[in-house]
Tab-separated table of C-alpha atoms in Angstrom:
chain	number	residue	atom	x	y	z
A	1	UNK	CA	4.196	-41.618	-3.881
A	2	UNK	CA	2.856	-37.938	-4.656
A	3	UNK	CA	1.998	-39.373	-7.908
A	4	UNK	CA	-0.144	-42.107	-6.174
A	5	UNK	CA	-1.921	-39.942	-4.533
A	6	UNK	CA	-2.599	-37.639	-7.522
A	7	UNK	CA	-3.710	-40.446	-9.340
A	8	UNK	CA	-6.081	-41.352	-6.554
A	9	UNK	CA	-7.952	-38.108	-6.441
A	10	UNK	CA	-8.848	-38.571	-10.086
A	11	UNK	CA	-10.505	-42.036	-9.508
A	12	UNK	CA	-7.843	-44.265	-10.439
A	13	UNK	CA	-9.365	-47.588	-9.084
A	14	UNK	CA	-5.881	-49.330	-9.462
A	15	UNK	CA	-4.147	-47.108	-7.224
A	16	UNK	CA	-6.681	-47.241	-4.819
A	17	UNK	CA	-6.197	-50.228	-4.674
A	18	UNK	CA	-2.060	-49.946	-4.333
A	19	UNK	CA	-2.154	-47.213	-1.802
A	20	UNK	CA	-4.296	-49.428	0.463
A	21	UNK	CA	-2.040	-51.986	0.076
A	22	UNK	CA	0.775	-49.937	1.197
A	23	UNK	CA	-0.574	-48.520	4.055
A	24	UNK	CA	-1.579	-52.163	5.272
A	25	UNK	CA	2.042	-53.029	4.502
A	26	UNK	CA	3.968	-50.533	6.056
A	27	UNK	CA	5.704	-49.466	2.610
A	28	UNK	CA	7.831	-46.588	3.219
A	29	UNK	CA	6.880	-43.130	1.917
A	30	UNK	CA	3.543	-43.954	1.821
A	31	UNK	CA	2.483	-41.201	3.977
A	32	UNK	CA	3.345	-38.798	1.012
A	33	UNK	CA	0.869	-40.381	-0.646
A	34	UNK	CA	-1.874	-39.690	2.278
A	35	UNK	CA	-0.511	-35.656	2.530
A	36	UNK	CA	-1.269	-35.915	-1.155
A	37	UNK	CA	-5.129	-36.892	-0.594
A	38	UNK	CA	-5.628	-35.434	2.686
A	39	UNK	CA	-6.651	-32.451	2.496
A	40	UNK	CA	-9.558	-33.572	-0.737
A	41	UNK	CA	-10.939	-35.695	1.881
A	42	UNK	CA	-14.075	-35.541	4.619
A	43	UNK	CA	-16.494	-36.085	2.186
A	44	UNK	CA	-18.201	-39.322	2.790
A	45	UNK	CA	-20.509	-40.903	4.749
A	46	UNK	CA	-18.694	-43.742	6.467
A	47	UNK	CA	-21.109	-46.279	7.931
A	48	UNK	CA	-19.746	-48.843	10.496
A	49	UNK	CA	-21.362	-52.272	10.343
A	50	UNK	CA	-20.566	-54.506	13.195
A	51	UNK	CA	-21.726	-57.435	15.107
A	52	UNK	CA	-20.700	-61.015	16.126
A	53	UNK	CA	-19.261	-63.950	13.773
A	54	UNK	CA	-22.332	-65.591	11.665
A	55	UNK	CA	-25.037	-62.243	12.069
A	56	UNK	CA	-24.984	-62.418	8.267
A	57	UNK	CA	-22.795	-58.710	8.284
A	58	UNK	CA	-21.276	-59.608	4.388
A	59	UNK	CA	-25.319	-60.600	3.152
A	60	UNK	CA	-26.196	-57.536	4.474
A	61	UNK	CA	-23.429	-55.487	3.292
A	62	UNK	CA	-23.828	-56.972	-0.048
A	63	UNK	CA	-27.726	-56.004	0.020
A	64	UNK	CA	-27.175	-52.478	0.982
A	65	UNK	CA	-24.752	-51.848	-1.689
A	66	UNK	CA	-27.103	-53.018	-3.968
A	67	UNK	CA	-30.295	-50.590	-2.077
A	68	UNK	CA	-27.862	-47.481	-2.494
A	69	UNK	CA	-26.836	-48.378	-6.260
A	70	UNK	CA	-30.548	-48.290	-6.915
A	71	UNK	CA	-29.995	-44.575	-6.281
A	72	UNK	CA	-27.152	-43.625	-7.674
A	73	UNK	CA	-24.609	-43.672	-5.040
A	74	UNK	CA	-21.628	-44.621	-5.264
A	75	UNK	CA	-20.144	-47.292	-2.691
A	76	UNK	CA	-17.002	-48.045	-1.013
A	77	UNK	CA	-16.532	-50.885	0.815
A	78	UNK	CA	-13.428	-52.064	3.426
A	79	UNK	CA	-14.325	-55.490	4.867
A	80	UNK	CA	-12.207	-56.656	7.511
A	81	UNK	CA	-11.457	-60.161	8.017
A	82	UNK	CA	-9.151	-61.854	10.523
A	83	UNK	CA	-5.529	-62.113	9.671
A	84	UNK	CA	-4.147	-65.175	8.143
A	85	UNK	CA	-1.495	-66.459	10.582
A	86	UNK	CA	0.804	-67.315	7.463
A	87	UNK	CA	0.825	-64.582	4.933
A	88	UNK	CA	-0.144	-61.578	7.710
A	89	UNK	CA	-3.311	-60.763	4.757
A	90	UNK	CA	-7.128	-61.048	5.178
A	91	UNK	CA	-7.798	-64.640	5.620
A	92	UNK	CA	-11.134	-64.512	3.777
A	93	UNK	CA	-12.159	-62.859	0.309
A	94	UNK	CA	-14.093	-59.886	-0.295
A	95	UNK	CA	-15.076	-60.474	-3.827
A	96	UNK	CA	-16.288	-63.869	-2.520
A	97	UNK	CA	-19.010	-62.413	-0.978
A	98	UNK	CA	-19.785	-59.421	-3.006
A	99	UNK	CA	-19.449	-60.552	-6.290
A	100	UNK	CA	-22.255	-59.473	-8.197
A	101	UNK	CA	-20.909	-56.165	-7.787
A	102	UNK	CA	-17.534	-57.191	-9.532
A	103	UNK	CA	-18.672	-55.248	-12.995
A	104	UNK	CA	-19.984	-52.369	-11.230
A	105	UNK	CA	-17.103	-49.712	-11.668
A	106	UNK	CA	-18.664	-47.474	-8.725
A	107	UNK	CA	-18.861	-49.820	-6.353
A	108	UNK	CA	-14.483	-50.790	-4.697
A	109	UNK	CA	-14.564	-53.459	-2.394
A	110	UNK	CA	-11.213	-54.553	-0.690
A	111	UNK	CA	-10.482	-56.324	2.540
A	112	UNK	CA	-7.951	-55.459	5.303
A	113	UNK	CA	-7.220	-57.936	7.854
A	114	UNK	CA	-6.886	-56.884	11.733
A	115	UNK	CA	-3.817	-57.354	12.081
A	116	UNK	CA	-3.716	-58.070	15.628
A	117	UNK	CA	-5.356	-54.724	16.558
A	118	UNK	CA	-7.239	-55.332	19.713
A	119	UNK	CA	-10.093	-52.876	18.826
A	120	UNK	CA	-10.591	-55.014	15.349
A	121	UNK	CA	-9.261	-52.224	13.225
A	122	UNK	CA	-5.916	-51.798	12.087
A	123	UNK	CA	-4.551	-48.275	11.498
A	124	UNK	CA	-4.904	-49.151	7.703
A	125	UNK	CA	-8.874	-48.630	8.428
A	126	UNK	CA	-9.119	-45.153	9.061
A	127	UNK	CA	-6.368	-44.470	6.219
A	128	UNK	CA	-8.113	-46.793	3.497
A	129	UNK	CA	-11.198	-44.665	4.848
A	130	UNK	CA	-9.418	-41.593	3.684
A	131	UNK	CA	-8.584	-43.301	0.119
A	132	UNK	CA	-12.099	-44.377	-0.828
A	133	UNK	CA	-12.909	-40.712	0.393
A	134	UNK	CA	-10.181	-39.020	-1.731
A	135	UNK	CA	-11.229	-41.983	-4.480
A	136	UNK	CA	-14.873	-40.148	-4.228
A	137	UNK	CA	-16.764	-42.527	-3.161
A	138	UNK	CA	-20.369	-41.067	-1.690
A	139	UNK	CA	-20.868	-43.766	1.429
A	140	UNK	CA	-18.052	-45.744	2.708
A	141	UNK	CA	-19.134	-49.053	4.475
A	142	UNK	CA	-16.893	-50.669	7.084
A	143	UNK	CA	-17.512	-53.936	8.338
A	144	UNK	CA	-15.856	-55.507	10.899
A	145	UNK	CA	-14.803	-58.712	11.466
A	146	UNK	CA	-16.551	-59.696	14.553
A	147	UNK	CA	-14.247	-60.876	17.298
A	148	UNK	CA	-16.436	-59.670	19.687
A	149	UNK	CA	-16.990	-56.712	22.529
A	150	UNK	CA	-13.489	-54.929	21.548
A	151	UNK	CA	-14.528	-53.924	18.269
A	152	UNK	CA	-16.470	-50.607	19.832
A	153	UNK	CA	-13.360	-49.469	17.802
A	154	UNK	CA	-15.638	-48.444	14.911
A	155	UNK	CA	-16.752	-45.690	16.750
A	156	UNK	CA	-13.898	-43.890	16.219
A	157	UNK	CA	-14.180	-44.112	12.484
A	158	UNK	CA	-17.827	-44.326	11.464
A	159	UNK	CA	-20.457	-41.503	11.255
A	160	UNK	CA	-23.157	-44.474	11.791
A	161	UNK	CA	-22.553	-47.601	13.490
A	162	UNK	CA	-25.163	-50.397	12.898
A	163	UNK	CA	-25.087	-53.247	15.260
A	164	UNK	CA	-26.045	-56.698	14.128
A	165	UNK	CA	-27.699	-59.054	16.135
A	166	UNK	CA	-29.058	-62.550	15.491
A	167	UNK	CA	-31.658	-64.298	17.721
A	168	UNK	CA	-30.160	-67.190	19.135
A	169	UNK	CA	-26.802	-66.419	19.038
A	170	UNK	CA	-26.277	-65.253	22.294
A	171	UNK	CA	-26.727	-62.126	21.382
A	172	UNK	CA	-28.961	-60.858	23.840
A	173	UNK	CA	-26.064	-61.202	26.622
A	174	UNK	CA	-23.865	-59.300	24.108
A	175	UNK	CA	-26.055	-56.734	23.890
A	176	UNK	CA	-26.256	-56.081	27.622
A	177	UNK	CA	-22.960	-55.530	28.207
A	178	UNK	CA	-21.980	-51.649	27.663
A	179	UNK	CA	-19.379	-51.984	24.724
A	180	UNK	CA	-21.659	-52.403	21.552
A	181	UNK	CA	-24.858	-51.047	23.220
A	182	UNK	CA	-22.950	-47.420	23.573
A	183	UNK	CA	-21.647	-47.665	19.970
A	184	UNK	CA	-24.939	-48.250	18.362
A	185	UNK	CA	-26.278	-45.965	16.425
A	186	UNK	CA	-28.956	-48.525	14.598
A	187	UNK	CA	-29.493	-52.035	15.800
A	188	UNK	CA	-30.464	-54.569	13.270
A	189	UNK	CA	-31.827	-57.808	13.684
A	190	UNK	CA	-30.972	-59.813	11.419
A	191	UNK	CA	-32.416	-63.755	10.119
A	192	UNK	CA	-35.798	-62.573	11.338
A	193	UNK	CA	-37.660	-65.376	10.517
A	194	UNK	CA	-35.806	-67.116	13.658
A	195	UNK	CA	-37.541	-68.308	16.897
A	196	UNK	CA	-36.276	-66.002	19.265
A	197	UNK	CA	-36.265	-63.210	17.045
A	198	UNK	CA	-39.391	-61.724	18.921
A	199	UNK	CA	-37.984	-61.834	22.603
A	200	UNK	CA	-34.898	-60.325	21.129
A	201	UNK	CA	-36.623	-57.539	19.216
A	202	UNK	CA	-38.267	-56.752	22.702
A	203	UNK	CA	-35.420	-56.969	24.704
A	204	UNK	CA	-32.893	-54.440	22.677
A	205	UNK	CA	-36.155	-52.158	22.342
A	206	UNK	CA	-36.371	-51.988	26.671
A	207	UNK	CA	-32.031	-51.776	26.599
A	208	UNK	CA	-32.550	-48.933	23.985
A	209	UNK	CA	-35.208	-47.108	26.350
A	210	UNK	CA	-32.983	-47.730	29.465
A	211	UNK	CA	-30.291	-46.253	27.558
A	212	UNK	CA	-31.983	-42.883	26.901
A	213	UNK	CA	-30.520	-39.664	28.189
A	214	UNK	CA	-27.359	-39.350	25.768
A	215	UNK	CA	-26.149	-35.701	24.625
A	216	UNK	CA	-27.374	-37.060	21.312
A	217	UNK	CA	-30.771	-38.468	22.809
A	218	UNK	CA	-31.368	-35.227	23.750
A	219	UNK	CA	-31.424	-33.267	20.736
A	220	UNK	CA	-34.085	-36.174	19.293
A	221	UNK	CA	-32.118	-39.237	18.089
A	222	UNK	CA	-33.951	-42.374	18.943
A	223	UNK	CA	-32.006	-45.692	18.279
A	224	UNK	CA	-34.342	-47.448	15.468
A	225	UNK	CA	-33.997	-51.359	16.042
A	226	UNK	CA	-34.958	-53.099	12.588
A	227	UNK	CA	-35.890	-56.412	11.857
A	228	UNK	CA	-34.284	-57.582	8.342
A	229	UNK	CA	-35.836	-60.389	7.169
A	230	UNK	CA	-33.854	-63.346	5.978
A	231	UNK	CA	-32.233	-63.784	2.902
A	232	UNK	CA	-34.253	-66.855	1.583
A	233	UNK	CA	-37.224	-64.641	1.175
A	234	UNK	CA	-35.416	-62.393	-1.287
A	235	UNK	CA	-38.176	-59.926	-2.280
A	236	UNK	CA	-38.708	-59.054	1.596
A	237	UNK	CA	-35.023	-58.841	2.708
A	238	UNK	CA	-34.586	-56.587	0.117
A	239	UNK	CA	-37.423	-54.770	0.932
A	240	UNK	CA	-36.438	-54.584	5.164
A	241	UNK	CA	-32.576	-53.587	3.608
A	242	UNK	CA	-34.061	-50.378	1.949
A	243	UNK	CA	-35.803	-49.528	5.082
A	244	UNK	CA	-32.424	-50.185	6.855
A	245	UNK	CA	-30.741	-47.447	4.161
A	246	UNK	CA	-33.056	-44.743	4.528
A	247	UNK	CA	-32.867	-45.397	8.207
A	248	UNK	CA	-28.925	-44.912	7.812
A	249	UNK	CA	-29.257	-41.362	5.650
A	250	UNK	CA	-31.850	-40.157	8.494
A	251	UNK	CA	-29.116	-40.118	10.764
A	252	UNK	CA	-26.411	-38.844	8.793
A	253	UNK	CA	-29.235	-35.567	8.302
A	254	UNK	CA	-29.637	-35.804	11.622
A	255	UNK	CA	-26.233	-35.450	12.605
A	256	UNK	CA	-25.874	-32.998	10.045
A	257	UNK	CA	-28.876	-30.805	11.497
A	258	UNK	CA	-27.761	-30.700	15.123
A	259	UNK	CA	-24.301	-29.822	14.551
A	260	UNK	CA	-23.123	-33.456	15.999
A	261	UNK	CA	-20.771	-34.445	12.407
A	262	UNK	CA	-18.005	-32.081	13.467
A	263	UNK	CA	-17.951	-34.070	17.154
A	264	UNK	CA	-17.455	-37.754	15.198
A	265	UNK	CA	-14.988	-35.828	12.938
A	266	UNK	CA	-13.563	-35.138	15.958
A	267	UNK	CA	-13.225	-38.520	17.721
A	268	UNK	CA	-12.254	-39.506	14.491
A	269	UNK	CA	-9.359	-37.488	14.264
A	270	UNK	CA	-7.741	-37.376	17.749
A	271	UNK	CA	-8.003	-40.804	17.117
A	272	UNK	CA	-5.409	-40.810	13.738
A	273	UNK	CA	-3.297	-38.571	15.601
A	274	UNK	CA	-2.662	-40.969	18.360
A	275	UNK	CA	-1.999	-43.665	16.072
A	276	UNK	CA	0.074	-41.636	13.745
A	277	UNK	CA	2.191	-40.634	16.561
A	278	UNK	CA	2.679	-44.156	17.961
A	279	UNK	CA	3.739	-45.303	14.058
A	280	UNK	CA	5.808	-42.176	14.111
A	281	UNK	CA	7.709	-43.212	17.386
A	282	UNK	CA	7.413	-46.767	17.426
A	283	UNK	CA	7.929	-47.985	14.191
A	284	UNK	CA	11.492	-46.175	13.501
A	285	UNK	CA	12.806	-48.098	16.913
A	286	UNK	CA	11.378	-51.456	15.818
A	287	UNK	CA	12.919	-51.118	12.044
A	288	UNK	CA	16.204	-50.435	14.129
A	289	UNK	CA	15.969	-53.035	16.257
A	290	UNK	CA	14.856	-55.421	13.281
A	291	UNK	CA	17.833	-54.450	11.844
A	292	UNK	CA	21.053	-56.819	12.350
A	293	UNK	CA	18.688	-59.072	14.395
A	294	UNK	CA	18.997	-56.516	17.344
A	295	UNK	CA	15.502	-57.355	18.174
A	296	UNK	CA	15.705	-61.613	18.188
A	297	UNK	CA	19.052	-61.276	20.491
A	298	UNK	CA	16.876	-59.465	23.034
A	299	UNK	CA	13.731	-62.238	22.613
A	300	UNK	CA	16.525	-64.605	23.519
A	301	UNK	CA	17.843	-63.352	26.502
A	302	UNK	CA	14.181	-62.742	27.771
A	303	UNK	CA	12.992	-66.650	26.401
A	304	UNK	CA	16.552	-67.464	29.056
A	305	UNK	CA	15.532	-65.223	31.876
A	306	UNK	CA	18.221	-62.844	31.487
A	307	UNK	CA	16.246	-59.869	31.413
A	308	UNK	CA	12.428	-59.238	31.678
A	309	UNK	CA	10.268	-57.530	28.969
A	310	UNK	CA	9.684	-54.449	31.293
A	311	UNK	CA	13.427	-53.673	32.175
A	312	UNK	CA	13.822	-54.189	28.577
A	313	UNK	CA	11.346	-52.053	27.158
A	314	UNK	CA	12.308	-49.267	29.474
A	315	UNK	CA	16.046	-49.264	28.499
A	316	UNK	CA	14.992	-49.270	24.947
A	317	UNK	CA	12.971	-45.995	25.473
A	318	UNK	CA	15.204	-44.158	27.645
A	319	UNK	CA	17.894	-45.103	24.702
A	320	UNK	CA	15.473	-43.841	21.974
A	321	UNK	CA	13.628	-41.134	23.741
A	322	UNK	CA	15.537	-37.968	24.882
């Protein structure tokens, strides 16, 4: 695994590619891989792009990959799709939607599927974060599936979040309610061309100026909200997608300049301790009571009333936990 890691840090796109697969699977030892990279990491500018099912996320993904290879960066990109209910994996493709970057060896898409996390992230998020960090890629995109309100997840592991909205959608509910409106660090919306798109642009503007009086407000951020114009008029989505980028480096300076990248770091990282120290607890007592089919025999007595799930869960821990 120290190997992996290793071979990582010296841009080794296949074992990139492995290590994230690990981590996603639970392989043992893989965290030896992770202590390998760790400390090389904390160099990239991880950009968060959420929004609901159908805003047209992946098109715009796909378009702002192409605006930053037009200046040299190089990309990273974990796309997280909903997990397939029979092999546990990302139920759709990444390559699928981002495949004229497919030659380009500085561009590393892969997806991750949820699995099950209720924010929309799994734990193998912020870790394949670290990898395309440690792999040295200069902006890391992550874009969530788009369940819905829980995935204000993002926040914990992007330096910029960009919201996606879509007139007509329903979206301008969505964006009332606190979740995604707190998150946002650039809203974007998207299919312009779209009745509606007017009343919407006007509405997020007034939510944005009701919103004002953030610690980050204060020292001078205002939340841009961009219209991106739809993808059948090629020359001027492009066009609105550069706009979108340079909007996206402004606030990285920005955060930079007022001191406010160490306080996402920060959220960032309390946030992999708490989930390191749940795998670190939980995952040793549910590969024990895996084992020997300790863990069906108990589903069975609960599924026949013996016991309850509470009782049960609170033996377990006062077993496991001295």
């Amino acid at each position: 695994m120290k190997e992996l890691g290793k071979r990582v840090l010296s841009g080794d796109i296949r074992a990139a590619s492995r290590l994230i697969r690990n981590l996603e699977d639970q392989v043992p030892n893989t965290y030896i891989a992770m202590q390998e990279i760790f400390t090389k990491t904390g160099n990239s500018h991880v950009i968060g792009i959420t929004g609901a099912p159908g805003a047209g996320k992946s098109t715009l993904t796909d378009e702002l990959i192409y605006s930053y290879r037009q200046k040299d960066k190089s990309v990273g990109v974990l796309a997280v799709d909903p997990t397939s209910p029979f092999t546990g994996g990302a139920l759709l493709g990444d390559r699928v939607r981002m495949l004229r970057h497919a030659e380009d060896k500085r561009v590393f898409v892969r997806s991750l599927a949820t699995r099950g996390s209720m924010g929309g992230l799994s734990k193998a998020v912020g870790e394949g974060i670290h990898v395309l960090d440690a792999l040295g890629k200069a902006k890391v995109i992550v874009e969530t599936c788009g369940v819905g309100q829980q995935e204000v997840e993002i926040i914990n592991h992007a330096h910029t979040v960009i919201v996606v909205l879509v007139p007509g959608m329903g979206d301008e509910i969505q964006a009332l309610k606190a979740g995604l409106m707190e998150v946002a660090d650039i809203f974007v919306i998207n299919k312009a061309d779209r009745e509606g798109a007017g009343k919407l642009y006007k509405e997020t503007l007034n939510m944005v100026h009701m919103s004002k009086g953030s610690k980050e407000d204060a020292k001078g951020w205002n939340i841009p909200v961009l219209l991106v114009e739809s993808v059948l008029e090629p020359h001027k989505f492009a066009k609105s997608v550069d706009v979108l980028r340079e909007k996206v480096d402004e606030h990285y300076q920005y955060l930079i300049d007022n001191n406010l990248l160490s306080d996402r770091m920060r959220r960032k990282t309390s946030a992999e301790i708490n989930e390191a120290l749940w795998a670190a607890i939980l995952q040793p007592v549910l590969n024990d009571l895996e084992k020997d089919g300790k863990l069906d025999k108990m589903v069975d007595k609960v599924l026949k009333k013996e016991v309850d799930p509470y009782s049960l869960a609170e033996e377990i821990a006062c077993r496991y936990i001295k």
